Each structure stands twice: as C-alpha cells, then as structure tokens.
Short mmCIF file of C-alpha atoms in Angstrom, two decimals:
data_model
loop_
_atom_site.label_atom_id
_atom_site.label_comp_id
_atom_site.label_asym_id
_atom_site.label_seq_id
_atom_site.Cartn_x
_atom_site.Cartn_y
_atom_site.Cartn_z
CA UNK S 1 -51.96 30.15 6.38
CA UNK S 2 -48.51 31.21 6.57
CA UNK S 3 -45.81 30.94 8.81
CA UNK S 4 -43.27 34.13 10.19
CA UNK S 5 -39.93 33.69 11.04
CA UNK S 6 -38.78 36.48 14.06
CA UNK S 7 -38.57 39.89 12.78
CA UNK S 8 -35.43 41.12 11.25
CA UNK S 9 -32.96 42.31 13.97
CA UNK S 10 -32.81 45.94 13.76
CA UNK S 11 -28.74 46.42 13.67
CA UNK S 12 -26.06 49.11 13.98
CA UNK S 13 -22.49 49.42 12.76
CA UNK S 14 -19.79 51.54 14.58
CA UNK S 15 -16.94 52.07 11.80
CA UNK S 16 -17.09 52.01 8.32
CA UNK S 17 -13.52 51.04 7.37
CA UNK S 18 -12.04 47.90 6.23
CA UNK S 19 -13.52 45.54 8.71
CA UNK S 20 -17.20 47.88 8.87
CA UNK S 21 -18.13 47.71 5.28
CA UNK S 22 -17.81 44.20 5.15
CA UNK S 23 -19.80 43.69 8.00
CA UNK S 24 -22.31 46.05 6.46
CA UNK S 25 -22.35 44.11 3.36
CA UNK S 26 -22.94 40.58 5.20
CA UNK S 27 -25.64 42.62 7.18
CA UNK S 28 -27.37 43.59 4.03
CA UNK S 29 -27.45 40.10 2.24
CA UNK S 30 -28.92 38.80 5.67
CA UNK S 31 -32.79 37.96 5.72
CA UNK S 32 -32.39 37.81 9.39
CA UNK S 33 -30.80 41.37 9.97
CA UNK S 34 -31.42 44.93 9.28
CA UNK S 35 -29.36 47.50 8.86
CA UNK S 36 -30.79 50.20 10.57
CA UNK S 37 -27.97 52.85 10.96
CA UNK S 38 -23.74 53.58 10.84
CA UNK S 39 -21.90 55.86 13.43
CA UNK S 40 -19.01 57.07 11.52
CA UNK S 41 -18.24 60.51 11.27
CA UNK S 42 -16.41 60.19 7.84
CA UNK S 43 -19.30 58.34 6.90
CA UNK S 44 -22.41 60.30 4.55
CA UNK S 45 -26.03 59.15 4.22
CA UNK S 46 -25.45 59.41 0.84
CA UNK S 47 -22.50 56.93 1.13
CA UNK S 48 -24.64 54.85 3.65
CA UNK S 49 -27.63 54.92 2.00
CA UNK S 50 -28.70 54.43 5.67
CA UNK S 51 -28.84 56.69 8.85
CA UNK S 52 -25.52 57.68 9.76
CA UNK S 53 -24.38 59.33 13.22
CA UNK S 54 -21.26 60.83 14.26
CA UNK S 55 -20.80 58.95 17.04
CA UNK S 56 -22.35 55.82 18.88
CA UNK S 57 -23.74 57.34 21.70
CA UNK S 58 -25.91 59.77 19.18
CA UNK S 59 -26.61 56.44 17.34
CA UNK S 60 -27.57 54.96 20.34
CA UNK S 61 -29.87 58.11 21.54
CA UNK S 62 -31.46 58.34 18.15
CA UNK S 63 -32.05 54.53 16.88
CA UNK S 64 -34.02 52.08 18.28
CA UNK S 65 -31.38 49.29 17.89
CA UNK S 66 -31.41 44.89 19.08
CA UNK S 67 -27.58 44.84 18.22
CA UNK S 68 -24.13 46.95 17.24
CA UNK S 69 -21.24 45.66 15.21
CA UNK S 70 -17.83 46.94 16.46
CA UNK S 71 -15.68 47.63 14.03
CA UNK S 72 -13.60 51.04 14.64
CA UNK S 73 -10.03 51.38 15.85
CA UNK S 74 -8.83 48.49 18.80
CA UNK S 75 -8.23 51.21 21.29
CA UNK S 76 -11.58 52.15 21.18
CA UNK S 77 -13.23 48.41 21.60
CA UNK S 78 -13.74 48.19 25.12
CA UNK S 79 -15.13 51.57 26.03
CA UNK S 80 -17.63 51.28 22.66
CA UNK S 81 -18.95 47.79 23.91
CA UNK S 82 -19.48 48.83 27.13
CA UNK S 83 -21.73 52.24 26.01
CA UNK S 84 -24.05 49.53 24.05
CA UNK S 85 -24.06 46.82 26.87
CA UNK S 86 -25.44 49.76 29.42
CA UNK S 87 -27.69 50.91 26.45
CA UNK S 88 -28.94 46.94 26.22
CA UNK S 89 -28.20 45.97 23.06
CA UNK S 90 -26.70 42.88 22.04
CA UNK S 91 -22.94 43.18 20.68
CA UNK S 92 -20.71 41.49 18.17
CA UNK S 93 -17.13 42.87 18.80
CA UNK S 94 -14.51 42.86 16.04
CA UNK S 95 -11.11 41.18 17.46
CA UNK S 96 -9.03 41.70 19.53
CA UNK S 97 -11.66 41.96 22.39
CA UNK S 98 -9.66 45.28 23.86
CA UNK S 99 -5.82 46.27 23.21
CA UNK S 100 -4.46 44.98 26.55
CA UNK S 101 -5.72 42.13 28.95
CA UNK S 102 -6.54 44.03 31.56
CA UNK S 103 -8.88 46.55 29.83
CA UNK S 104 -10.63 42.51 28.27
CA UNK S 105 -11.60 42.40 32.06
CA UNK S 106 -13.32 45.33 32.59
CA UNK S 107 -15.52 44.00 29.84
CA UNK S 108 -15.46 40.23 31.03
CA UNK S 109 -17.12 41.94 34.20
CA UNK S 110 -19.39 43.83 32.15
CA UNK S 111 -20.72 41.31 30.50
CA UNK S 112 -21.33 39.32 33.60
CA UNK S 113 -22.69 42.42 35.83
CA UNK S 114 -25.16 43.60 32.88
CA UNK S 115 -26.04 40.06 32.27
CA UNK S 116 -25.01 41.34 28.65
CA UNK S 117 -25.44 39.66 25.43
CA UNK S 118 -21.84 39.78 23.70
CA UNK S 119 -20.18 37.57 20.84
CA UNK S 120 -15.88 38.33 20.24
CA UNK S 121 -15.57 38.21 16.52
CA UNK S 122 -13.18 35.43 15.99
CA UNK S 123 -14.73 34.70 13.08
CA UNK S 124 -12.63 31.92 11.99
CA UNK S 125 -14.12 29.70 14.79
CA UNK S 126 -17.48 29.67 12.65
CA UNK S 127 -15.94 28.09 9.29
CA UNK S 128 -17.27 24.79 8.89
CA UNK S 129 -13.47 23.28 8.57
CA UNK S 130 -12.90 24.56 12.06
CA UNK S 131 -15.85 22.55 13.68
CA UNK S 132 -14.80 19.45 11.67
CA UNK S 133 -11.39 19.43 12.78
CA UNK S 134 -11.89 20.16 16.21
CA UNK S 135 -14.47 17.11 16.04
CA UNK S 136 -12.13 15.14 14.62
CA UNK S 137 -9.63 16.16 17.70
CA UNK S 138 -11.48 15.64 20.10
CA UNK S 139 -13.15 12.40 18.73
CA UNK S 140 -9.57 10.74 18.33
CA UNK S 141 -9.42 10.36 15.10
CA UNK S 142 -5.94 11.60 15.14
CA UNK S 143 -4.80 10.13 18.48
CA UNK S 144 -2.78 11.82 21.02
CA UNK S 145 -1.89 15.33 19.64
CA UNK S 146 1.98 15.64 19.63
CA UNK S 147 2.45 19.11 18.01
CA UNK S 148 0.87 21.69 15.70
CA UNK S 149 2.48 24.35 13.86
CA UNK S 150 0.95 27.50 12.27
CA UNK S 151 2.09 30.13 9.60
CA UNK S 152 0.20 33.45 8.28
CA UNK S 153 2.31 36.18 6.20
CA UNK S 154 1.19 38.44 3.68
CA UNK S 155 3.28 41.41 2.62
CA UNK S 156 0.77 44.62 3.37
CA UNK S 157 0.67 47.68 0.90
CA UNK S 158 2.70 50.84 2.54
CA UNK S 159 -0.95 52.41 2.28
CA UNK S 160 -1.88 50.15 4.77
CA UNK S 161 -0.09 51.64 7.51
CA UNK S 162 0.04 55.36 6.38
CA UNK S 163 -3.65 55.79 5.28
CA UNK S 164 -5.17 54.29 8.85
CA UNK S 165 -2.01 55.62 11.10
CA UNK S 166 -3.19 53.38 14.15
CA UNK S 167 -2.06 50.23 12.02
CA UNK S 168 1.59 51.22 13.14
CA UNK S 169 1.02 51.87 16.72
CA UNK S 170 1.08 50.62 19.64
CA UNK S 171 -2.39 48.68 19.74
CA UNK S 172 -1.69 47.36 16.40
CA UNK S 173 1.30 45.19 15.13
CA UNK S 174 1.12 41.67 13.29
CA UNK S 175 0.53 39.76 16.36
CA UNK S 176 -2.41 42.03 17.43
CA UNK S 177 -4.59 41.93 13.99
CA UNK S 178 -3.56 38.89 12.58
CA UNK S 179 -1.86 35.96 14.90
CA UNK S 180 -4.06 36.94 17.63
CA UNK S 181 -6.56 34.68 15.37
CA UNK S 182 -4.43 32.20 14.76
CA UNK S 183 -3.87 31.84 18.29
CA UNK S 184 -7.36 31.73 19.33
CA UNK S 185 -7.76 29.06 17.02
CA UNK S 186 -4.79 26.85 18.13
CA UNK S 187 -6.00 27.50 21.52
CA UNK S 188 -9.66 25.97 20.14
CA UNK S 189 -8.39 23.57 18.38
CA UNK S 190 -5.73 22.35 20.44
CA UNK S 191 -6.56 23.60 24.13
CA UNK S 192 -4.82 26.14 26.58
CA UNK S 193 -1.19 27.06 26.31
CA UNK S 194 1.04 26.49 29.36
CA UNK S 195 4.20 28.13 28.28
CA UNK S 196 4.62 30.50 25.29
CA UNK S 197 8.32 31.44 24.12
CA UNK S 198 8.70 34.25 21.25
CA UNK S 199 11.05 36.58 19.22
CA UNK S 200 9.77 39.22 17.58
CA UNK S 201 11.21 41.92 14.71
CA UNK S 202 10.15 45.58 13.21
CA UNK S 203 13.42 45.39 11.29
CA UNK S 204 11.67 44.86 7.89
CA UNK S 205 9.29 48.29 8.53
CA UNK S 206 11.26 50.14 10.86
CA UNK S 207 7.75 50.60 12.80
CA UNK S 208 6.98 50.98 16.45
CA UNK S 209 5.10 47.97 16.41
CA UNK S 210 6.54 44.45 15.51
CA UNK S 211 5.92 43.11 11.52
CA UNK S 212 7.08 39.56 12.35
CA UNK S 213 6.98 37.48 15.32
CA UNK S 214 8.16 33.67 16.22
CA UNK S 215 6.07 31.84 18.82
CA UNK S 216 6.83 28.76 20.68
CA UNK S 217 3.75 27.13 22.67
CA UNK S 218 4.09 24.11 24.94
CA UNK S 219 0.21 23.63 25.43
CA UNK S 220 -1.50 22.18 28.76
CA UNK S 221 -1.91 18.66 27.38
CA UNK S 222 2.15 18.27 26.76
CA UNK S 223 1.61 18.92 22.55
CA UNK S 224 4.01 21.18 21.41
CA UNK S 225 3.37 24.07 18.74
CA UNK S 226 4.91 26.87 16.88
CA UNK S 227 3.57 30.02 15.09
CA UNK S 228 5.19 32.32 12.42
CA UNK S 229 3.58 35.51 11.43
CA UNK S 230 4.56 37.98 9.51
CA UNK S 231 3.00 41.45 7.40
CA UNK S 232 5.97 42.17 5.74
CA UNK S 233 7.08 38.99 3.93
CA UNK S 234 5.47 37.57 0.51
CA UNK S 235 4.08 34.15 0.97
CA UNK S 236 0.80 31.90 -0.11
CA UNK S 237 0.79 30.71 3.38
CA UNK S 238 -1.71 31.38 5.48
CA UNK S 239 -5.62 30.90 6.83
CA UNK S 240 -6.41 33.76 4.28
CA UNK S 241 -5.09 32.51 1.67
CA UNK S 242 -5.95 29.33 1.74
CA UNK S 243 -9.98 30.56 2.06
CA UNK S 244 -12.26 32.51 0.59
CA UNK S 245 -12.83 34.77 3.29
CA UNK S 246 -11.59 37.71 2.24
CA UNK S 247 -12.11 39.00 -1.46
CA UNK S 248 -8.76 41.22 -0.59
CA UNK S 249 -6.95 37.75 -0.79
CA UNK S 250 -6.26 35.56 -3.85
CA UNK S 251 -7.58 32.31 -2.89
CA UNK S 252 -5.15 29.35 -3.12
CA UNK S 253 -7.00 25.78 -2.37
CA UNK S 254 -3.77 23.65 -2.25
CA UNK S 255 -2.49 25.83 0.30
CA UNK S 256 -2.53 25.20 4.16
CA UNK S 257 -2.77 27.00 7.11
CA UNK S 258 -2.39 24.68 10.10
CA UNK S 259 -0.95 21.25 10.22
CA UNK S 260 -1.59 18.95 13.28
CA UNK S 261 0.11 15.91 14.07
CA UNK S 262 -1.23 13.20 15.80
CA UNK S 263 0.21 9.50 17.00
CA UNK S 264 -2.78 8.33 14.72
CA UNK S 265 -2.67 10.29 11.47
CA UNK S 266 -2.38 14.07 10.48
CA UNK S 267 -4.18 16.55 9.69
CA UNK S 268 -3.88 19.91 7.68
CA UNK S 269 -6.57 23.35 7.98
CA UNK S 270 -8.50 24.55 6.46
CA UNK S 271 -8.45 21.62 3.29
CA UNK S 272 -9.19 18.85 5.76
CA UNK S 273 -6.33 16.44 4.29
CA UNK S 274 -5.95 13.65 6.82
CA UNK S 275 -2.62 11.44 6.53
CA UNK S 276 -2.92 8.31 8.16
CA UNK S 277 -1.88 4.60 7.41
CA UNK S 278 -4.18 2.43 5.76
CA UNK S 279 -5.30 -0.92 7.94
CA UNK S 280 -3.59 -3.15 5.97
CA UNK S 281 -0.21 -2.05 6.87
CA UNK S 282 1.85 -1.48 9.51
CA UNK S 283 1.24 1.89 11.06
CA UNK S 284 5.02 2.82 11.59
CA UNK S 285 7.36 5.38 9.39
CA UNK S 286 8.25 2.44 6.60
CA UNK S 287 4.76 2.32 5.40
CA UNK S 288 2.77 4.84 2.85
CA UNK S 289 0.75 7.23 3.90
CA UNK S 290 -2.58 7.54 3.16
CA UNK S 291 -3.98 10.82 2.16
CA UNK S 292 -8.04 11.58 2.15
CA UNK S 293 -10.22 14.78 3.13
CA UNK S 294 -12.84 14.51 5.64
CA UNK S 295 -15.93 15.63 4.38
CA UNK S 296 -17.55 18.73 5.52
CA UNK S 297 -20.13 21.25 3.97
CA UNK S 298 -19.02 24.75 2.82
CA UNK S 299 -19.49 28.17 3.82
CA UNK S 300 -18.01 31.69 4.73
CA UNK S 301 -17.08 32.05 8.11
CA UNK S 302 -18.69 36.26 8.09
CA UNK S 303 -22.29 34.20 6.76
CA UNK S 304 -22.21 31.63 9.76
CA UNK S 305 -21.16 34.37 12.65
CA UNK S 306 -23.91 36.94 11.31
CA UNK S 307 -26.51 33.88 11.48
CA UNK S 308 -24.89 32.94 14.82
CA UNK S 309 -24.98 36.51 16.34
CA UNK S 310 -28.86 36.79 15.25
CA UNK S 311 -29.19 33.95 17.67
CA UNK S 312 -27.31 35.61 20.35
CA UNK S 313 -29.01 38.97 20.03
CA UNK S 314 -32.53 37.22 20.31
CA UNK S 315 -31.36 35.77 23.66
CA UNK S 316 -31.85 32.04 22.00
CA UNK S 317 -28.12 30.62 22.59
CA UNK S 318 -24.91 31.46 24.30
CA UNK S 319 -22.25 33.03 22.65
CA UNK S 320 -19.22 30.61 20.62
CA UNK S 321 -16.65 33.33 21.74
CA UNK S 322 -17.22 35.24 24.71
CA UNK S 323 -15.86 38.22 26.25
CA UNK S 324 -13.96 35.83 28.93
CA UNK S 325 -12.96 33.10 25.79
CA UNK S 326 -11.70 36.13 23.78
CA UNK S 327 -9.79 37.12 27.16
CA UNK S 328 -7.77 33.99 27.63
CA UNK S 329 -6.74 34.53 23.61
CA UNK S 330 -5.44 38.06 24.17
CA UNK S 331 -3.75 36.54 27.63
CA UNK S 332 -1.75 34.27 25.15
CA UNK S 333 -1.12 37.68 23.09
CA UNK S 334 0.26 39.28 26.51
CA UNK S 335 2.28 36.54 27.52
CA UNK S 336 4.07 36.28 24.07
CA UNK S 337 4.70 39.54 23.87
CA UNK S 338 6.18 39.58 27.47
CA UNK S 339 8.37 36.32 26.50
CA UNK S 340 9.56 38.48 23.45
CA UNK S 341 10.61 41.50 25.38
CA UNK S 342 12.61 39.82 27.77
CA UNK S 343 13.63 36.29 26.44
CA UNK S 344 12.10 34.16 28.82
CA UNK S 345 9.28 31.22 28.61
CA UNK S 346 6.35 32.66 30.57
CA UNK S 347 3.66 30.54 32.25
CA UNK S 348 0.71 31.73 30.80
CA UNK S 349 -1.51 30.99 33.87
CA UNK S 350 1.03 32.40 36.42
CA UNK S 351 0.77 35.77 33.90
CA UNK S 352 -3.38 36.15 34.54
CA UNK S 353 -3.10 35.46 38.22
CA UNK S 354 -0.48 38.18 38.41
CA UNK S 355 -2.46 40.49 35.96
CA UNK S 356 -5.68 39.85 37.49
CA UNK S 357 -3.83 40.57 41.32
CA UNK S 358 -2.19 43.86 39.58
CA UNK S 359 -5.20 44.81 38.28
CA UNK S 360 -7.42 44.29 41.70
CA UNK S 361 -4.43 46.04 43.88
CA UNK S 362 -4.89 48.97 41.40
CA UNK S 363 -8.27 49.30 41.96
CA UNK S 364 -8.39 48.88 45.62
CA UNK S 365 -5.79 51.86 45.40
CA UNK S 366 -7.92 53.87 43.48
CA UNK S 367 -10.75 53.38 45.38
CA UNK S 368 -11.57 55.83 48.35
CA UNK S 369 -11.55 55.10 52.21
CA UNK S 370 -15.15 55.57 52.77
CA UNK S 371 -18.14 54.48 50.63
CA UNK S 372 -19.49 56.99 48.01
CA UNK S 373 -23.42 58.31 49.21
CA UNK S 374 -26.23 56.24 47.96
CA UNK S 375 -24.16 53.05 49.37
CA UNK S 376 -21.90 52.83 45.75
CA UNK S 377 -18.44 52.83 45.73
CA UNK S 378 -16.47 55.45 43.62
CA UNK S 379 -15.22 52.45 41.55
CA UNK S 380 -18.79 51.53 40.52
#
C-alpha cells in the first residue's frame, strides 16, 4: 500500500520577465506545484511550452487555477492581486506589495474582506540565515541590539533601464526594487523603525527616479541603523552578492550584507560570523575577539518560499509576509522617501496615521450622499 502526498497545486504566472521566468523555473523543479499556464502577451506557447493568455483575467476565465505568481510591472501589483483574490485563488505577490502605501491598503483590506489567501514575496525572509539570526536576536545571544547597518550596490547594465522602460520611472528607483528588501529585513530582524532620515541622488543616471539613497533609522527599541543603496556604483557588497540567489550575481562567500552589533557579541548576514569574547577573558574592548559561525542548514530562499506558498495555497498555515507585514515595509519606503524630499526625520507611525486618515477622508469624499440600491455603497 502506498501513501499520496496532496495533489500538485495547479499554478499560474502573470509576467514572464526577469522576476517570471525564474519563478517559472522554481515552479517547474517543484514536486508540489504545477505549472498550469502564463498570461503574458509577449509570451508564445511555443516559448511556454505551457498555456499562455494575453492577459490574467482570460487566464483566469480559461484555467482552472489553486494559485497565481505576480510578477509583471509594480504599477500593476495591486489591481492584478485583487482580480485573483475575487477569482479565489491563492496569491504569491512579487515585492513591493503595490507602488505607493496607500494603494498596499486597498489590498490589506482585500485580503481581510475576501478572507484571501496572500503571501508578499520578500523572499529573503525564507533563507535559512535569516531565521537563524533572527533566533539568535531574539534569543539574546547578542544582547541588547545597539545598531545595525546595511549596504546593497551593484552597478546595473544601461539595458536594464532602456529595454524594460518602467525601471526608470516613477514606481521604480533603487529604493523601490532593491532596499525595499533590505528594509523589510532590518525591520524583521531588528523590529519597527521609529524615525527614518534619508538623502537620496539620480546624479549618477540623470533618471527620474533616484540610483542611490542614504538612510538613517532610529528603530522602536532605541538601536540605531543605517542603509546605503545604490544601482549605479560597482561594489561586492550586498545580500546578492554575498548568496546564491540569483545566478545573475557572482557569488562572493566572504562578503557581507548586514552587520549587527550587540552589547554581547556581533553578528554579520548572511555568513553567520558571530564576534564575541571568549569566557575566559574580560568582555571589554582590550580583549580578542572571538570569531565563530553559527550553524545553520542551507538552501535557496525561491526553493523555501515556493514550498512555503504550497502551504499557504492549501489553506494549511498563515502567510510569513502578509499583505499588512509587506505594508508596514513599503510605509518605511514612504517615509524615507518623504524624509529625502524635504530633509526632515519623519516619525514613521505619525506618517500611517496621517496616510491612513488621508486616505479614509478621500474616500468618504468620494463616496455619495445616499446609499447605492441593493443597500451597497458606491465605494463597495
């Protein structure tokens, strides 16, 4: 006698580009997934080797899908998810959750009205280093946390920008794609941000959106942080760099993408290096530190988010980044880019109360004096 696992979840992707075919390809090395179809309209069956739509709504209409990958342009995020969440299928949505933090809440209420199924594809959260240093956080092992500081830049190819022309507008920009991940992680790692100072440039691409940006984070437990980004400059620096996430990236090992400092001992991501002093001498400045790496069990962070989805598509466990998680990162996002623009430190709290007020007082305005027929609103 033999026993079944659950049947294969029958899966769509929406967009084929960078981030789409490598969701495709962790889809098709998946025992636990299927791919069942691609809405792209630049996409063939021939290319596909699967069904492919022009759209997701005809995807939607003509497969009989469990779950959709979102990969297409960030403009497009919010209204995509919500099509599948009112067709009922589960969603994994590539990051940022929407383009602004407003639209993030028409979702976050989405999500909770449709009692939807929906997983924000921070994927970094799922790498195995991640859990073990946030462990180790939280466990003590590095004491009080004092500060953090952060660093991704990687000089992009001019085709970058000029063969997907949304990479250089607004929607885009280096804090957008790539810090907003490094911020959701500090914010996992180290807890919420209070206050977030920045300065941002375009000078090096002459672009309307920003290729470098300085952040300064004063997070809710008193640590301090910083976080330089940057698509323009050459460096080894960075969480893709220093993983194998990415085949687009030559992997460096000895490289580092995080480094938190505790009154106990130190700690750099992803290699796991912990500096502390030994027990035998005094744990002050004078003495040697001791360097060793706590021990943790590899894999690909893409692997452990598909396996993770499954679960959430099958109803079996709640999502490790959800729609209102994601929202709080691209809050942070907001907030820095607000404390860029006018040179102030912004309370990052005080800036969702007001957006969240903004955004009700906008929608009470919109809505009409009397109640629509059939007792629903002309908001609904």
């Amino acid at each position: 006698m033999t026993v079944s696992g659950p049947p294969p979840v029958r899966m769509g992707v929406v967009g084929a580009g960078f981030m789409g075919r490598q969701h495709i390809a962790f889809v098709r090395a998946s025992a636990g997934a299927a791919l069942a179809a691609i809405a792209d309209p630049a996409v063939t069956v021939m290319d596909a080797a699967c069904p492919t739509y022009p759209s997701t709504a005809r995807m939607l209409e003509a497969e009989q899908l469990d779950a959709v990958i979102i990969a297409n342009p960030n403009a497009l995020h919010v209204e995509t998810a919500l099509e599948c969440l009112e067709a009922g299928v589960a969603v994994l949505l590539e990051k940022p959750v929407a383009v602004s933090y407003e639209q993030s809440r028409r979702l976050v209420d989405a999500v909770e009205r449709l009692n939807g199924r929906l997983l924000v594809g921070h994927h970094r959260r799922h790498h195995p280093a991640v859990a073990r240093a946030r462990a180790a956080i939280g466990g003590g092992e590095l004491g009080q946390i004092v500060a953090v500081t952060a660093l991704w830049s990687a000089r992009k190819e001019p085709g970058y920008f000029t063969d997907t022309p949304w990479h250089s507008q607004p929607g885009a920009g280096v804090t957008l794609i790539n810090a907003v991940h490094d911020l959701d992680l500090l914010r996992h790692l180290c807890g919420e941000v209070a206050e977030v100072q920045a300065m941002q440039s375009s000078r090096a691409r002459g672009l309307e959106v920003e290729d470098t940006i300085s952040l300064t984070l004063r997070f809710e437990s008193g640590a301090l942080g910083s976080l330089l980004a940057s698509d323009a400059g050459v460096s080894p620096w960075g969480w893709d760099q220093a993983t194998e996430e990415t085949p687009a990236f030559p992997f460096l090992p000895d490289e580092v993408a995080y480094r938190i400092v505790g009154t106990r001992a130190a700690l750099s991501v992803p290699n796991l290096a912990r500096y502390g002093y030994d027990p035998s001498v005094p744990p002050d400045w004078h003495s040697p530190l001791s360097r060793t790496y706590l021990p943790v069990a590899p894999r690909g962070s893409f692997p452990a988010q598909l396996d993770h989805f499954l679960e959430v598509a099958r109803g079996t466990t709640a999502p490790l980044v959800s729609a209102d998680d994601a929202s709080g990162t691209l809050a942070l996002v907001e907030a820095a880019a607000l404390a860029a623009r006018t040179g102030r430190t912004v309370d990052v709290r005080r800036f969702q109360t007001t957006a969240q007020a903004d955004d009700a007082t906008q929608a009470d305005d919109a809505a009409p004096d009397h109640p629509a027929p059939g007792g629903r609103d002309g908001g609904a």
